[in-house]
PDB file of C-alpha atoms and ligand atoms in Angstrom:
ATOM      1  CA  MET A 127      26.389 -29.519  -3.786  1.00 62.00           C
ATOM      2  CA  THR A 128      23.797 -30.177  -7.218  1.00 72.00           C
ATOM      3  CA  SER A 129      20.145 -28.957  -6.779  1.00 76.00           C
ATOM      4  CA  SER A 130      19.222 -32.445  -6.833  1.00 78.00           C
ATOM      5  CA  SER A 131      21.200 -33.467  -3.625  1.00 90.00           C
ATOM      6  CA  ILE A 132      19.693 -30.863  -1.513  1.00 96.00           C
ATOM      7  CA  PRO A 133      17.236 -32.871   0.891  1.00 97.00           C
ATOM      8  CA  VAL A 134      13.736 -31.863   0.742  1.00 98.00           C
ATOM      9  CA  ILE A 135      10.863 -32.370   2.699  1.00 98.00           C
ATOM     10  CA  THR A 136       7.154 -32.153   1.424  1.00 98.00           C
ATOM     11  CA  ILE A 137       3.961 -31.971   3.152  1.00 98.00           C
ATOM     12  CA  ASP A 138       1.255 -31.684   1.057  1.00 96.00           C
ATOM     13  CA  GLY A 139      -2.498 -31.553   2.358  1.00 94.00           C
ATOM     14  CA  PRO A 140      -5.890 -30.059   2.058  1.00 92.00           C
ATOM     15  CA  THR A 141      -6.640 -26.394   3.191  1.00 86.00           C
ATOM     16  CA  ALA A 142      -5.932 -26.248   7.134  1.00 86.00           C
ATOM     17  CA  SER A 143      -4.675 -28.869   7.534  1.00 91.00           C
ATOM     18  CA  GLY A 144      -2.005 -27.396   9.554  1.00 90.00           C
ATOM     19  CA  LYS A 145       0.843 -27.874   7.306  1.00 93.00           C
ATOM     20  CA  GLY A 146       2.130 -24.911   6.932  1.00 92.00           C
ATOM     21  CA  THR A 147       2.519 -24.558  10.964  1.00 93.00           C
ATOM     22  CA  ILE A 148       3.647 -27.893  10.829  1.00 96.00           C
ATOM     23  CA  ALA A 149       6.529 -27.174   7.766  1.00 97.00           C
ATOM     24  CA  ALA A 150       7.798 -24.363   9.349  1.00 96.00           C
ATOM     25  CA  ARG A 151       8.445 -25.733  12.858  1.00 97.00           C
ATOM     26  CA  VAL A 152      10.030 -28.713  10.800  1.00 98.00           C
ATOM     27  CA  ALA A 153      12.055 -26.023   8.947  1.00 98.00           C
ATOM     28  CA  ARG A 154      13.007 -24.631  11.857  1.00 97.00           C
ATOM     29  CA  ALA A 155      13.857 -27.529  13.913  1.00 97.00           C
ATOM     30  CA  LEU A 156      16.207 -28.985  11.384  1.00 97.00           C
ATOM     31  CA  GLY A 157      17.722 -25.535  10.435  1.00 98.00           C
ATOM     32  CA  TRP A 158      16.327 -25.779   7.093  1.00 97.00           C
ATOM     33  CA  HIS A 159      14.530 -23.460   4.664  1.00 96.00           C
ATOM     34  CA  ALA A 160      10.722 -23.367   4.295  1.00 96.00           C
ATOM     35  CA  LEU A 161       8.576 -23.294   1.255  1.00 97.00           C
ATOM     36  CA  ASP A 162       4.673 -21.852   1.583  1.00 96.00           C
ATOM     37  CA  SER A 163       3.578 -22.271  -1.934  1.00 97.00           C
ATOM     38  CA  GLY A 164      -0.136 -21.271  -0.879  1.00 96.00           C
ATOM     39  CA  ALA A 165       1.369 -17.680  -0.386  1.00 97.00           C
ATOM     40  CA  LEU A 166       2.732 -17.830  -4.144  1.00 98.00           C
ATOM     41  CA  TYR A 167      -1.130 -18.422  -5.216  1.00 97.00           C
ATOM     42  CA  ARG A 168      -2.598 -16.380  -2.613  1.00 97.00           C
ATOM     43  CA  LEU A 169      -0.269 -13.849  -3.917  1.00 98.00           C
ATOM     44  CA  THR A 170      -0.847 -13.602  -7.182  1.00 98.00           C
ATOM     45  CA  ALA A 171      -4.827 -13.913  -6.293  1.00 98.00           C
ATOM     46  CA  LEU A 172      -3.913 -10.770  -4.432  1.00 98.00           C
ATOM     47  CA  ALA A 173      -2.584  -9.376  -7.553  1.00 97.00           C
ATOM     48  CA  VAL A 174      -5.404 -10.310  -9.585  1.00 98.00           C
ATOM     49  CA  ALA A 175      -7.801  -8.821  -7.115  1.00 97.00           C
ATOM     50  CA  ARG A 176      -5.778  -5.536  -6.954  1.00 96.00           C
ATOM     51  CA  ALA A 177      -5.738  -5.069 -10.761  1.00 95.00           C
ATOM     52  CA  GLY A 178      -9.549  -5.643 -10.568  1.00 96.00           C
ATOM     53  CA  GLY A 179      -9.842  -9.076 -11.882  1.00 93.00           C
ATOM     54  CA  ASP A 180     -12.119 -12.037 -10.485  1.00 92.00           C
ATOM     55  CA  GLY A 181     -10.253 -14.978 -11.525  1.00 91.00           C
ATOM     56  CA  GLY A 182     -11.960 -15.823 -14.970  1.00 92.00           C
ATOM     57  CA  ASP A 183      -8.860 -14.781 -17.504  1.00 96.00           C
ATOM     58  CA  GLU A 184      -6.394 -17.398 -17.331  1.00 97.00           C
ATOM     59  CA  ALA A 185      -3.967 -15.886 -19.101  1.00 97.00           C
ATOM     60  CA  GLY A 186      -3.939 -12.840 -17.190  1.00 97.00           C
ATOM     61  CA  ALA A 187      -3.320 -14.232 -13.599  1.00 98.00           C
ATOM     62  CA  ALA A 188      -0.539 -16.214 -15.312  1.00 98.00           C
ATOM     63  CA  ALA A 189       1.255 -12.719 -16.352  1.00 97.00           C
ATOM     64  CA  MET A 190       0.335 -11.444 -12.306  1.00 97.00           C
ATOM     65  CA  ALA A 191       2.000 -14.848 -11.055  1.00 98.00           C
ATOM     66  CA  ARG A 192       4.976 -14.446 -13.458  1.00 97.00           C
ATOM     67  CA  GLY A 193       5.667 -10.801 -12.542  1.00 96.00           C
ATOM     68  CA  LEU A 194       4.961 -11.157  -8.817  1.00 95.00           C
ATOM     69  CA  ASP A 195       6.998  -8.762  -7.058  1.00 94.00           C
ATOM     70  CA  VAL A 196       7.422 -10.436  -3.991  1.00 94.00           C
ATOM     71  CA  ALA A 197       9.798 -11.752  -1.072  1.00 93.00           C
ATOM     72  CA  PHE A 198       9.938 -13.400   2.131  1.00 92.00           C
ATOM     73  CA  ARG A 199      11.634 -12.022   4.789  1.00 89.00           C
ATOM     74  CA  ASP A 200      11.986 -10.664   8.250  1.00 85.00           C
ATOM     75  CA  GLY A 201       9.177 -13.681   9.003  1.00 85.00           C
ATOM     76  CA  GLY A 202       6.772 -11.450   7.026  1.00 92.00           C
ATOM     77  CA  ILE A 203       5.719 -11.530   3.409  1.00 96.00           C
ATOM     78  CA  TRP A 204       6.052  -8.562   1.108  1.00 97.00           C
ATOM     79  CA  MET A 205       4.640  -7.587  -2.853  1.00 95.00           C
ATOM     80  CA  CYS A 206       5.599  -4.222  -4.091  1.00 92.00           C
ATOM     81  CA  GLY A 207       7.604  -3.253  -0.696  1.00 91.00           C
ATOM     82  CA  ALA A 208       4.189  -3.860   1.269  1.00 95.00           C
ATOM     83  CA  GLU A 209       4.023  -6.937   3.953  1.00 97.00           C
ATOM     84  CA  VAL A 210       1.119  -8.222   2.501  1.00 97.00           C
ATOM     85  CA  GLY A 211       0.975 -11.695   5.192  1.00 95.00           C
ATOM     86  CA  ASP A 212      -2.166 -10.898   6.505  1.00 91.00           C
ATOM     87  CA  GLU A 213      -3.985  -9.813   3.771  1.00 95.00           C
ATOM     88  CA  ILE A 214      -3.314 -12.938   1.567  1.00 96.00           C
ATOM     89  CA  ARG A 215      -4.661 -14.670   4.779  1.00 89.00           C
ATOM     90  CA  ARG A 216      -7.863 -13.715   3.886  1.00 88.00           C
ATOM     91  CA  GLU A 217     -10.907 -15.856   2.930  1.00 82.00           C
ATOM     92  CA  ALA A 218     -11.869 -14.167  -0.290  1.00 91.00           C
ATOM     93  CA  ILE A 219      -8.188 -14.191  -0.977  1.00 95.00           C
ATOM     94  CA  GLY A 220      -8.024 -17.717  -0.342  1.00 90.00           C
ATOM     95  CA  ASN A 221     -10.588 -18.579  -2.158  1.00 88.00           C
ATOM     96  CA  LEU A 222      -9.747 -16.275  -5.626  1.00 95.00           C
ATOM     97  CA  ALA A 223      -6.345 -18.343  -5.189  1.00 95.00           C
ATOM     98  CA  SER A 224      -7.796 -21.739  -5.403  1.00 89.00           C
ATOM     99  CA  ARG A 225      -9.523 -20.448  -8.541  1.00 93.00           C
ATOM    100  CA  VAL A 226      -6.454 -19.263  -9.898  1.00 96.00           C
ATOM    101  CA  ALA A 227      -4.949 -22.079  -8.915  1.00 94.00           C
ATOM    102  CA  ALA A 228      -6.437 -24.363 -11.405  1.00 92.00           C
ATOM    103  CA  TYR A 229      -5.140 -22.578 -14.093  1.00 96.00           C
ATOM    104  CA  PRO A 230      -2.242 -24.528 -16.091  1.00 96.00           C
ATOM    105  CA  ALA A 231      -0.545 -21.340 -17.353  1.00 98.00           C
ATOM    106  CA  VAL A 232      -0.336 -20.329 -13.059  1.00 98.00           C
ATOM    107  CA  ARG A 233       0.689 -23.450 -12.416  1.00 97.00           C
ATOM    108  CA  GLU A 234       3.847 -23.293 -15.064  1.00 98.00           C
ATOM    109  CA  ALA A 235       4.678 -19.543 -14.516  1.00 98.00           C
ATOM    110  CA  LEU A 236       5.024 -20.838 -10.676  1.00 98.00           C
ATOM    111  CA  LEU A 237       7.332 -23.705 -11.143  1.00 98.00           C
ATOM    112  CA  GLU A 238      10.752 -22.021 -10.864  1.00 96.00           C
ATOM    113  CA  ARG A 239      10.207 -20.069  -8.362  1.00 96.00           C
ATOM    114  CA  GLN A 240       9.401 -22.683  -6.624  1.00 97.00           C
ATOM    115  CA  ARG A 241      12.067 -25.253  -7.156  1.00 98.00           C
ATOM    116  CA  ALA A 242      14.475 -21.919  -7.036  1.00 96.00           C
ATOM    117  CA  PHE A 243      13.557 -22.239  -2.912  1.00 96.00           C
ATOM    118  CA  ARG A 244      15.967 -25.329  -2.921  1.00 97.00           C
ATOM    119  CA  ALA A 245      18.963 -24.285  -1.041  1.00 97.00           C
ATOM    120  CA  PRO A 246      21.895 -25.867   1.316  1.00 97.00           C
ATOM    121  CA  PRO A 247      21.162 -27.552   4.055  1.00 97.00           C
ATOM    122  CA  GLY A 248      17.451 -28.593   3.263  1.00 97.00           C
ATOM    123  CA  LEU A 249      14.243 -27.688   2.113  1.00 98.00           C
ATOM    124  CA  VAL A 250      10.585 -28.134   3.839  1.00 98.00           C
ATOM    125  CA  ALA A 251       7.782 -27.282   1.070  1.00 98.00           C
ATOM    126  CA  ASP A 252       4.209 -27.497   1.987  1.00 97.00           C
ATOM    127  CA  GLY A 253       0.994 -27.180  -0.472  1.00 96.00           C
ATOM    128  CA  ARG A 254      -0.722 -29.711  -2.865  1.00 93.00           C
ATOM    129  CA  ASP A 255       1.586 -30.601  -5.733  1.00 95.00           C
ATOM    130  CA  MET A 256       5.051 -30.381  -3.529  1.00 97.00           C
ATOM    131  CA  GLY A 257       5.484 -34.387  -3.453  1.00 97.00           C
ATOM    132  CA  THR A 258       3.964 -35.222  -7.035  1.00 95.00           C
ATOM    133  CA  VAL A 259       5.041 -32.325  -9.433  1.00 96.00           C
ATOM    134  CA  VAL A 260       7.322 -29.916  -7.636  1.00 97.00           C
ATOM    135  CA  PHE A 261       9.637 -31.941  -5.899  1.00 98.00           C
ATOM    136  CA  PRO A 262       9.096 -35.754  -7.198  1.00 97.00           C
ATOM    137  CA  ASP A 263      12.743 -36.667  -5.932  1.00 97.00           C
ATOM    138  CA  ALA A 264      11.712 -35.257  -2.296  1.00 97.00           C
ATOM    139  CA  SER A 265      13.656 -37.444   0.445  1.00 95.00           C
ATOM    140  CA  LEU A 266      10.382 -37.692   2.873  1.00 97.00           C
ATOM    141  CA  LYS A 267       6.636 -37.154   1.443  1.00 98.00           C
ATOM    142  CA  VAL A 268       4.092 -36.454   3.554  1.00 98.00           C
ATOM    143  CA  PHE A 269       0.480 -35.897   3.297  1.00 97.00           C
ATOM    144  CA  LEU A 270      -1.186 -34.275   5.841  1.00 96.00           C
ATOM    145  CA  ASP A 271      -4.374 -34.915   6.405  1.00 93.00           C
ATOM    146  CA  ALA A 272      -7.404 -33.915   9.078  1.00 93.00           C
ATOM    147  CA  ASP A 273     -11.405 -34.296   8.860  1.00 93.00           C
ATOM    148  CA  VAL A 274     -13.267 -31.411   7.012  1.00 95.00           C
ATOM    149  CA  ALA A 275     -14.974 -30.462  10.417  1.00 95.00           C
ATOM    150  CA  GLU A 276     -12.141 -30.395  12.300  1.00 94.00           C
ATOM    151  CA  ARG A 277     -10.120 -27.549   9.968  1.00 95.00           C
ATOM    152  CA  ALA A 278     -12.927 -25.766   9.918  1.00 95.00           C
ATOM    153  CA  ASN A 279     -13.169 -25.463  14.020  1.00 94.00           C
ATOM    154  CA  ARG A 280      -8.807 -24.695  13.904  1.00 90.00           C
ATOM    155  CA  ARG A 281      -9.324 -22.187  10.928  1.00 89.00           C
ATOM    156  CA  HIS A 282     -12.338 -20.593  12.780  1.00 92.00           C
ATOM    157  CA  LYS A 283      -9.786 -20.274  15.787  1.00 90.00           C
ATOM    158  CA  GLN A 284      -7.084 -18.734  14.057  1.00 84.00           C
ATOM    159  CA  LEU A 285      -9.546 -16.061  12.076  1.00 84.00           C
ATOM    160  CA  LYS A 286     -11.039 -14.682  16.060  1.00 88.00           C
ATOM    161  CA  GLU A 287      -7.061 -14.860  17.240  1.00 88.00           C
ATOM    162  CA  LYS A 288      -6.279 -12.374  14.068  1.00 81.00           C
ATOM    163  CA  GLY A 289      -9.540 -10.139  15.103  1.00 86.00           C
ATOM    164  CA  PHE A 290     -11.119 -11.294  11.292  1.00 81.00           C
ATOM    165  CA  SER A 291     -15.168 -12.201  11.836  1.00 83.00           C
ATOM    166  CA  ALA A 292     -15.765 -15.425  10.599  1.00 85.00           C
ATOM    167  CA  ASN A 293     -18.921 -18.170  11.148  1.00 91.00           C
ATOM    168  CA  LEU A 294     -18.185 -21.525  11.507  1.00 94.00           C
ATOM    169  CA  CYS A 295     -21.065 -22.903   9.201  1.00 94.00           C
ATOM    170  CA  ASP A 296     -19.926 -20.888   5.853  1.00 93.00           C
ATOM    171  CA  LEU A 297     -16.096 -21.570   6.653  1.00 92.00           C
ATOM    172  CA  LEU A 298     -17.122 -25.746   6.629  1.00 94.00           C
ATOM    173  CA  GLU A 299     -19.089 -25.150   3.454  1.00 94.00           C
ATOM    174  CA  ASP A 300     -16.132 -22.979   2.106  1.00 89.00           C
ATOM    175  CA  LEU A 301     -13.630 -25.818   3.068  1.00 91.00           C
ATOM    176  CA  ARG A 302     -15.660 -28.581   1.505  1.00 93.00           C
ATOM    177  CA  LEU A 303     -15.945 -26.183  -1.561  1.00 91.00           C
ATOM    178  CA  ARG A 304     -12.442 -25.449  -1.921  1.00 87.00           C
ATOM    179  CA  ASP A 305     -11.233 -29.185  -1.588  1.00 90.00           C
ATOM    180  CA  ALA A 306     -13.559 -30.345  -4.235  1.00 90.00           C
ATOM    181  CA  ARG A 307     -12.093 -27.488  -6.317  1.00 87.00           C
ATOM    182  CA  ASP A 308      -8.497 -28.501  -5.416  1.00 85.00           C
ATOM    183  CA  ARG A 309      -9.439 -32.485  -5.237  1.00 89.00           C
ATOM    184  CA  ASP A 310     -10.904 -32.241  -8.689  1.00 89.00           C
ATOM    185  CA  ARG A 311      -8.788 -29.790 -10.822  1.00 85.00           C
ATOM    186  CA  ALA A 312      -7.207 -31.322 -13.787  1.00 86.00           C
ATOM    187  CA  HIS A 313      -3.713 -30.260 -13.205  1.00 86.00           C
ATOM    188  CA  ALA A 314      -2.066 -30.991 -10.224  1.00 83.00           C
ATOM    189  CA  PRO A 315      -4.914 -31.851  -8.176  1.00 86.00           C
ATOM    190  CA  LEU A 316      -4.441 -32.477  -4.471  1.00 89.00           C
ATOM    191  CA  VAL A 317      -3.531 -35.943  -4.158  1.00 90.00           C
ATOM    192  CA  ALA A 318      -0.913 -38.000  -2.218  1.00 93.00           C
ATOM    193  CA  ALA A 319       2.035 -39.276  -3.726  1.00 94.00           C
ATOM    194  CA  ALA A 320       2.185 -42.753  -4.379  1.00 94.00           C
ATOM    195  CA  ASP A 321       5.160 -43.069  -1.973  1.00 95.00           C
ATOM    196  CA  ALA A 322       3.761 -40.347   0.483  1.00 97.00           C
ATOM    197  CA  VAL A 323       3.444 -41.058   4.145  1.00 97.00           C
ATOM    198  CA  ILE A 324      -0.285 -40.262   5.166  1.00 96.00           C
ATOM    199  CA  VAL A 325       0.033 -38.187   8.734  1.00 96.00           C
ATOM    200  CA  ASP A 326      -4.214 -37.956   9.993  1.00 94.00           C
ATOM    201  CA  SER A 327      -3.414 -34.746  12.279  1.00 92.00           C
ATOM    202  CA  SER A 328      -7.087 -34.616  13.197  1.00 92.00           C
ATOM    203  CA  ARG A 329      -6.702 -35.976  16.761  1.00 90.00           C
ATOM    204  CA  LEU A 330      -2.949 -34.950  17.684  1.00 92.00           C
ATOM    205  CA  GLY A 331      -1.771 -31.531  18.705  1.00 90.00           C
ATOM    206  CA  ILE A 332       1.009 -29.438  16.866  1.00 92.00           C
ATOM    207  CA  ASP A 333       4.251 -30.416  18.560  1.00 96.00           C
ATOM    208  CA  GLU A 334       3.128 -34.141  18.534  1.00 96.00           C
ATOM    209  CA  THR A 335       2.810 -33.928  14.583  1.00 96.00           C
ATOM    210  CA  VAL A 336       5.870 -32.035  14.309  1.00 97.00           C
ATOM    211  CA  GLN A 337       7.618 -35.268  15.956  1.00 97.00           C
ATOM    212  CA  GLN A 338       6.173 -37.732  13.938  1.00 96.00           C
ATOM    213  CA  VAL A 339       7.361 -35.721  10.779  1.00 97.00           C
ATOM    214  CA  LEU A 340      10.968 -35.640  12.417  1.00 97.00           C
ATOM    215  CA  ASP A 341      10.593 -39.131  13.525  1.00 97.00           C
ATOM    216  CA  LEU A 342      10.159 -40.151   9.618  1.00 97.00           C
ATOM    217  CA  TRP A 343      12.858 -37.935   8.637  1.00 97.00           C
ATOM    218  CA  SER A 344      14.799 -39.971  11.159  1.00 95.00           C
ATOM    219  CA  ALA A 345      13.942 -42.957  10.142  1.00 93.00           C
ATOM    220  CA  ARG A 346      15.116 -42.782   6.815  1.00 85.00           C
ATOM    221  CA  GLY A 347      18.669 -42.551   8.388  1.00 75.00           C
ATOM    222  CA  LEU A 348      19.267 -39.413   5.969  1.00 58.00           C
ATOM    223  CA  ALA A 349      19.059 -37.157   9.023  1.00 52.00           C
ATOM    224  CA  ARG A 350      22.186 -35.210   9.942  1.00 46.00           C
TER     225      ARG A 350
HETATM  226  O1  LIG B1248      -2.131 -23.564   1.177  1.00 81.85           O
HETATM  227  P1  LIG B1248      -3.068 -22.637   1.086  1.00 81.85           P
HETATM  228  O2  LIG B1248      -4.279 -22.573   1.652  1.00 81.85           O
HETATM  229  O3  LIG B1248      -2.503 -20.976   1.355  1.00 81.85           O
HETATM  230  O4  LIG B1248      -3.010 -22.174  -0.367  1.00 81.85           O
HETATM  231  C1  LIG B1248      -4.321 -21.434  -1.192  1.00 81.85           C
HETATM  232  C2  LIG B1248      -4.608 -21.599  -2.051  1.00 81.85           C
HETATM  233  O5  LIG B1248      -3.676 -21.996  -3.317  1.00 81.85           O
HETATM  234  C3  LIG B1248      -5.445 -23.805  -2.413  1.00 81.85           C
HETATM  235  O6  LIG B1248      -6.546 -22.931  -2.299  1.00 81.85           O
HETATM  236  C4  LIG B1248      -5.070 -24.139  -3.246  1.00 81.85           C
HETATM  237  C5  LIG B1248      -3.896 -23.408  -4.041  1.00 81.85           C
HETATM  238  N1  LIG B1248      -2.019 -24.318  -3.956  1.00 81.85           N
HETATM  239  C6  LIG B1248      -1.973 -24.830  -4.939  1.00 81.85           C
HETATM  240  O7  LIG B1248      -3.180 -25.436  -5.747  1.00 81.85           O
HETATM  241  N2  LIG B1248      -0.477 -25.925  -4.906  1.00 81.85           N
HETATM  242  C7  LIG B1248       0.070 -25.380  -3.839  1.00 81.85           C
HETATM  243  N3  LIG B1248       1.170 -25.969  -3.821  1.00 81.85           N
HETATM  244  C8  LIG B1248       0.091 -24.527  -2.500  1.00 81.85           C
HETATM  245  C9  LIG B1248      -1.255 -23.649  -3.015  1.00 81.85           C
END
């Protein structure tokens, strides 16, 4: 099986649209691999922060991205032997990730690492540019959107459940800024691929959204 014959479903969308959860559930339902590409940008940001950087140095951030010592295993995300799954979800790291992700050299450094996740029997990849840049030949491309107030509510709930303090107004402002930065950047901006199906999850629950994606996949007649 050549790499390009391995099916890929891409799920792109803005911050907190639920794409990570949906992608993981769709992957589980199909028995496929999952790629959380945002985690790679967050890990790069964590490496930059730990080295005392503030995201202002493109070459430095790209070197960090190239040298990342990471493993996705046992349901966790490991960097240099320590589990960092919760740490990379912090808002400060998310904001720094959005800044370093605007650098072409960082995106280039992470490109092949992302494509290496394409393995039999298939891959569900979520992010911002999965359908436009990383897997342009994907069999199904979904653009998962939700209105910003709903996304802020979801993120607020998520952070509370994890025991982090969070202010809804600050989160809303933060999401707006991050959306603008991800959408307006010159390289690989957040945009639906021309051949993507747009799914608005503002008024859909997780189960319904997962089912919509699985139905879209079945409708392609490619489901096995
Ligand atoms: O999906 P996320 O919130 O974990 O992503 C964190 C940041 O990484 C996001 O603000 C933009 C960036 N990102 C990106 O530029 N391209 C991707 N494919 C995934 C994430």
